[in-house]
PDB file of N, CA and C in Angstrom:
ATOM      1  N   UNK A  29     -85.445 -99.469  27.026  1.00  0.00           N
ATOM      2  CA  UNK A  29     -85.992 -99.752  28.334  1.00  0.00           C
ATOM      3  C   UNK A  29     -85.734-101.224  28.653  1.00  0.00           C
ATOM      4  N   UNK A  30     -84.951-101.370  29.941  1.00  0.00           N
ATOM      5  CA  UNK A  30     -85.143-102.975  30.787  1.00  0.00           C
ATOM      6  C   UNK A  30     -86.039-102.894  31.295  1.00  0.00           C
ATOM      7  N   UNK A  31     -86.492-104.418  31.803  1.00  0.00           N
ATOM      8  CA  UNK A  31     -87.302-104.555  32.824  1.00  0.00           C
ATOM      9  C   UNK A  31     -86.585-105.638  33.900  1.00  0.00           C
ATOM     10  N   UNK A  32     -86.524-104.910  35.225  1.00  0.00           N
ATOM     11  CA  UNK A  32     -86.105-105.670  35.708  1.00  0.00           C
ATOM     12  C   UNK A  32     -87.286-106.556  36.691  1.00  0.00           C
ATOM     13  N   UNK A  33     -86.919-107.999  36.829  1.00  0.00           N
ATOM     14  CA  UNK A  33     -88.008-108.581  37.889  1.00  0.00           C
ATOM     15  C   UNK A  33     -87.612-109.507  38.351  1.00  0.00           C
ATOM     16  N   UNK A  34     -88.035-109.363  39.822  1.00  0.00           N
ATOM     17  CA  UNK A  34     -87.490-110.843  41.351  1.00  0.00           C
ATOM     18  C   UNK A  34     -88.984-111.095  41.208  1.00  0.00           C
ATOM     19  N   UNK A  35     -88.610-112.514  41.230  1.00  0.00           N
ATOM     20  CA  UNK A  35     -89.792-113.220  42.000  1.00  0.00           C
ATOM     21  C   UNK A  35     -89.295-114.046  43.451  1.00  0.00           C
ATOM     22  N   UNK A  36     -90.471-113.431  44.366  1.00  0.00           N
ATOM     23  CA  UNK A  36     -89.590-113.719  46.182  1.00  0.00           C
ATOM     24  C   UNK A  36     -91.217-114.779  46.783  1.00  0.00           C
ATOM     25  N   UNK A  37     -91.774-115.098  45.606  1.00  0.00           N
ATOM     26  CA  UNK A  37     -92.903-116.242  46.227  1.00  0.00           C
ATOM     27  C   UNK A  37     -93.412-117.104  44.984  1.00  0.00           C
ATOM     28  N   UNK A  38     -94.717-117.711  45.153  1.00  0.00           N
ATOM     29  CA  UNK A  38     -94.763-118.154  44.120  1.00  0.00           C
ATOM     30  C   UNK A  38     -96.365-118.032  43.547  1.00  0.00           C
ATOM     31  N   UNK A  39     -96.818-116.915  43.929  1.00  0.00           N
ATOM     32  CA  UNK A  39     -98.287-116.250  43.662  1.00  0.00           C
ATOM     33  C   UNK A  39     -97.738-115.179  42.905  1.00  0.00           C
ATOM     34  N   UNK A  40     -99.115-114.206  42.259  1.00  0.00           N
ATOM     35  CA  UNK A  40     -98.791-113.207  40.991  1.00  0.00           C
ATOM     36  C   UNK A  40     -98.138-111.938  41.878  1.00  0.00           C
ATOM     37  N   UNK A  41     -98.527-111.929  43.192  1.00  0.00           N
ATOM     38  CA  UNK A  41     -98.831-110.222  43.346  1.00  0.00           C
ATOM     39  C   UNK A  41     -96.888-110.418  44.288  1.00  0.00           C
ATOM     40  N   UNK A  42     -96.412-111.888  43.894  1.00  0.00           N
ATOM     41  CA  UNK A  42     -95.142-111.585  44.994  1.00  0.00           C
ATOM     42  C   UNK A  42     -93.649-111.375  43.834  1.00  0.00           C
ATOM     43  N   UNK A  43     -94.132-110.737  42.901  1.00  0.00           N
ATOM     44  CA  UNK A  43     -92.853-110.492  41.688  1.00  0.00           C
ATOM     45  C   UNK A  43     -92.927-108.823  42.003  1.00  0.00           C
ATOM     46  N   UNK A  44     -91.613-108.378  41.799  1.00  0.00           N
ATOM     47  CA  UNK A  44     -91.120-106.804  41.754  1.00  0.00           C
ATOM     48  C   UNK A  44     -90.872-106.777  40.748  1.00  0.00           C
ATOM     49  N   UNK A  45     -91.782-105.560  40.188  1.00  0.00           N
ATOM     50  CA  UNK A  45     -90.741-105.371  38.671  1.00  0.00           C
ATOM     51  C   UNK A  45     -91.225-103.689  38.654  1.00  0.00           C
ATOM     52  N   UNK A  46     -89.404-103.903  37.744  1.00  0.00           N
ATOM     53  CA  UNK A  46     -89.033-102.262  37.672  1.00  0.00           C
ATOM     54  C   UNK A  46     -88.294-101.828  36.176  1.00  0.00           C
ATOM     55  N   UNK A  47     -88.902-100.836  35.331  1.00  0.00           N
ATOM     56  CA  UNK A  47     -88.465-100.484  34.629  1.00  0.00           C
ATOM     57  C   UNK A  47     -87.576 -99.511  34.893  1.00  0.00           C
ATOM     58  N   UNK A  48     -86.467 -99.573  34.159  1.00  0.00           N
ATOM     59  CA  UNK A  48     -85.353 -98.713  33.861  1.00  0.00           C
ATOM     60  C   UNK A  48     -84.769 -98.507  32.660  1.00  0.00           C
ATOM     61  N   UNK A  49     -84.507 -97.371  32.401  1.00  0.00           N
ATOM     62  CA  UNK A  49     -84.226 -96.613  31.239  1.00  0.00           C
ATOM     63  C   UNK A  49     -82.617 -96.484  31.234  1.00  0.00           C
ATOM     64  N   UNK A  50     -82.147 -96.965  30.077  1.00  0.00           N
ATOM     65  CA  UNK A  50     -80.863 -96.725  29.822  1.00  0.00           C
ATOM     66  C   UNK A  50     -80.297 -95.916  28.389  1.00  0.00           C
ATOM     67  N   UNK A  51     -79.287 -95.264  28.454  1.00  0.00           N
ATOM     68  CA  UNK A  51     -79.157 -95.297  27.247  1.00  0.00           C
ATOM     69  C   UNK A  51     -78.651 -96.079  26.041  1.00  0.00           C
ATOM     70  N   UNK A  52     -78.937 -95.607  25.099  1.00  0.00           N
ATOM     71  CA  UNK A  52     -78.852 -96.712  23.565  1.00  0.00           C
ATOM     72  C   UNK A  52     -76.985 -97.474  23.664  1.00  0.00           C
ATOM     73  N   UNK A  53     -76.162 -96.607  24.229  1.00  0.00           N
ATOM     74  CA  UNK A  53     -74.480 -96.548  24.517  1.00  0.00           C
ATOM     75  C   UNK A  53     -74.518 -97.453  25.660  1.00  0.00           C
ATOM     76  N   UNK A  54     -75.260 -97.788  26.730  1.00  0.00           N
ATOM     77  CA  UNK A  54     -75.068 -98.185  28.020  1.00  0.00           C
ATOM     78  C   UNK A  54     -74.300 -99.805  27.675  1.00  0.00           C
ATOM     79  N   UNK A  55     -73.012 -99.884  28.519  1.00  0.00           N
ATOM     80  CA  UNK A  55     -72.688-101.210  28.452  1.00  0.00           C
ATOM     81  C   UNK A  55     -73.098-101.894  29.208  1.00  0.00           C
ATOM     82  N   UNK A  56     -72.987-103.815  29.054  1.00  0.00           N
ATOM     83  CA  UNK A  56     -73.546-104.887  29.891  1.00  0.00           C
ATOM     84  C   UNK A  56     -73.244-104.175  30.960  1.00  0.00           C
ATOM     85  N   UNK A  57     -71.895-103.854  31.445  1.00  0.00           N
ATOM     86  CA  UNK A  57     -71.544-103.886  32.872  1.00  0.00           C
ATOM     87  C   UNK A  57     -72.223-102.743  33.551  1.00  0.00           C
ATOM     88  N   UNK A  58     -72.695-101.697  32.661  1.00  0.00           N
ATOM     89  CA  UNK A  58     -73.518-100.700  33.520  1.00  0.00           C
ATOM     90  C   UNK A  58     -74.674-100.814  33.939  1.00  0.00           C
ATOM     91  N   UNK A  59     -74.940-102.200  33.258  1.00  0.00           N
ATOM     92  CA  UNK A  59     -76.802-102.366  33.389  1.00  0.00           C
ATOM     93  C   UNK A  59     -76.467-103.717  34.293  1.00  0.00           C
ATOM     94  N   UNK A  60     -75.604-104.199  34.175  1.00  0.00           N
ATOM     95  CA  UNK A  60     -75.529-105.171  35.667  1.00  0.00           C
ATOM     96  C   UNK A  60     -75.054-104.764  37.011  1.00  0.00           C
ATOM     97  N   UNK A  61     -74.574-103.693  36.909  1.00  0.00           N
ATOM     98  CA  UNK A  61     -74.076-102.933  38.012  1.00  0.00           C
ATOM     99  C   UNK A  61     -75.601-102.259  38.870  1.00  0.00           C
ATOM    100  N   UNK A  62     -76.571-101.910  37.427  1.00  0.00           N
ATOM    101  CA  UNK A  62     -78.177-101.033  37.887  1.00  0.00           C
ATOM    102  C   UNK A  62     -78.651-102.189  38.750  1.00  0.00           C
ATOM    103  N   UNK A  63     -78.642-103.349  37.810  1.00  0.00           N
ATOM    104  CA  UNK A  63     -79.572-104.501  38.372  1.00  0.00           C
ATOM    105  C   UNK A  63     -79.239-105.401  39.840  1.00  0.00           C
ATOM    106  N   UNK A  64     -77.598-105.123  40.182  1.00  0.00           N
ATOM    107  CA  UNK A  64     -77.380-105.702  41.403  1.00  0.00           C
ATOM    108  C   UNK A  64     -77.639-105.011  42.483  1.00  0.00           C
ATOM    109  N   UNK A  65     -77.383-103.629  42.171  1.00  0.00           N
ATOM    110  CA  UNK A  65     -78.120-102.498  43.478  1.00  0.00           C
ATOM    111  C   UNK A  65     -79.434-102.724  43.708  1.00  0.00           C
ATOM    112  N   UNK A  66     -80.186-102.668  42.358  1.00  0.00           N
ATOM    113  CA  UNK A  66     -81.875-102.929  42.620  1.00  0.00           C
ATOM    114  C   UNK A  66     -82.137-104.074  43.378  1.00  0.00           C
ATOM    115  N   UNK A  67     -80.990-105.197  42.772  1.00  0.00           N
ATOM    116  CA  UNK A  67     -81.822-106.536  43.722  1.00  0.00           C
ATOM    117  C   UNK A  67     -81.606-106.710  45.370  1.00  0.00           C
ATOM    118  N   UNK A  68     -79.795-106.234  45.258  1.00  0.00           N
ATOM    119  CA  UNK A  68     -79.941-106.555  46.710  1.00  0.00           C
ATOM    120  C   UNK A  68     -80.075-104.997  47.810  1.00  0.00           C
ATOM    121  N   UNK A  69     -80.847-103.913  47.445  1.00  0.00           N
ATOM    122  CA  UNK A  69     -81.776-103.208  47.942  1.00  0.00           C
ATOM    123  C   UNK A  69     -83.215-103.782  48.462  1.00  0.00           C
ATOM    124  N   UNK A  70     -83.579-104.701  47.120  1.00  0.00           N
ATOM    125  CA  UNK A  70     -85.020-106.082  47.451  1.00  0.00           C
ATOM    126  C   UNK A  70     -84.905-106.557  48.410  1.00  0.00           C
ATOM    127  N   UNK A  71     -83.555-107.616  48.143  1.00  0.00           N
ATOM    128  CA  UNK A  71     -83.653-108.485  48.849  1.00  0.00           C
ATOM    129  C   UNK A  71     -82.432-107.860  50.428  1.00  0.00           C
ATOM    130  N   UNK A  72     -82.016-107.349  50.330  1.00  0.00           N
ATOM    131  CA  UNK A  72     -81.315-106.570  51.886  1.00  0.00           C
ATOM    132  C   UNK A  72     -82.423-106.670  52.802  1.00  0.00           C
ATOM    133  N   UNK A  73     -83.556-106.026  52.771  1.00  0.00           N
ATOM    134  CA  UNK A  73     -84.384-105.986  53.475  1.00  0.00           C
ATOM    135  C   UNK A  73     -85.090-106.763  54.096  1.00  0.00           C
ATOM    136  N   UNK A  74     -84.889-108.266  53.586  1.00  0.00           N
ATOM    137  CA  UNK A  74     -86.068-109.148  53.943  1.00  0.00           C
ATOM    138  C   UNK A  74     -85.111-110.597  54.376  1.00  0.00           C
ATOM    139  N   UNK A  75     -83.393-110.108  54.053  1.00  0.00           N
ATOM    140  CA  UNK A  75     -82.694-111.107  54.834  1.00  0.00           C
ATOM    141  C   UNK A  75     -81.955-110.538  56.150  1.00  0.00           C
ATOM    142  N   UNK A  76     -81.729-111.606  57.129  1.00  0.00           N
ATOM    143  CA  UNK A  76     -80.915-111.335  58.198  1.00  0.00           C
ATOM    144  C   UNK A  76     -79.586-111.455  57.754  1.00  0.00           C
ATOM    145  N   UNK A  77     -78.675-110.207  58.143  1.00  0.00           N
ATOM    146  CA  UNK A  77     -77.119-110.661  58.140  1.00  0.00           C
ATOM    147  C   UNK A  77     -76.196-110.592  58.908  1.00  0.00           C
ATOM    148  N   UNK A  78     -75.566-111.473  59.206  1.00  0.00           N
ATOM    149  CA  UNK A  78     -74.666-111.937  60.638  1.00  0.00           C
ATOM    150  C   UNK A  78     -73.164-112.101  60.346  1.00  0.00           C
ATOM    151  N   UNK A  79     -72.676-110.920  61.186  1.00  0.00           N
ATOM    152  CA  UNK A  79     -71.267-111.715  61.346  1.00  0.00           C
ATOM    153  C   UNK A  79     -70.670-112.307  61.501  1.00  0.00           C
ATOM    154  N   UNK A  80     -69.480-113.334  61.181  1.00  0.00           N
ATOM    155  CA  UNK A  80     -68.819-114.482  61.827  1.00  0.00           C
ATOM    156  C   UNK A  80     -67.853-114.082  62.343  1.00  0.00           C
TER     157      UNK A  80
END
């Protein structure tokens, strides 16, 4: 088991955290691949994004 966690303030209740289960075989790149969807799913939501 990972745990993944953002902190987006600087009080207790403003950290996300999420466990995820991998298997015992799982490589770095599959568990950084889990963890970049999770974050910017987080953080997508709470930034503006603009075209140039």
């Amino acid at each position: 088991m990972i745990v993944f966690r953002f902190r987006k303030g600087l009080n207790e209740h403003d950290i996300i955290e999420v466990e995820m289960e991998f298997n015992q075989t799982a490589s770095v790149e599959e568990i950084n691949k889990e963890y970049y969807e999770w974050f910017w799913n987080i953080v997508g939501d709470s930034v503006n994004w603009f075209e140039k």
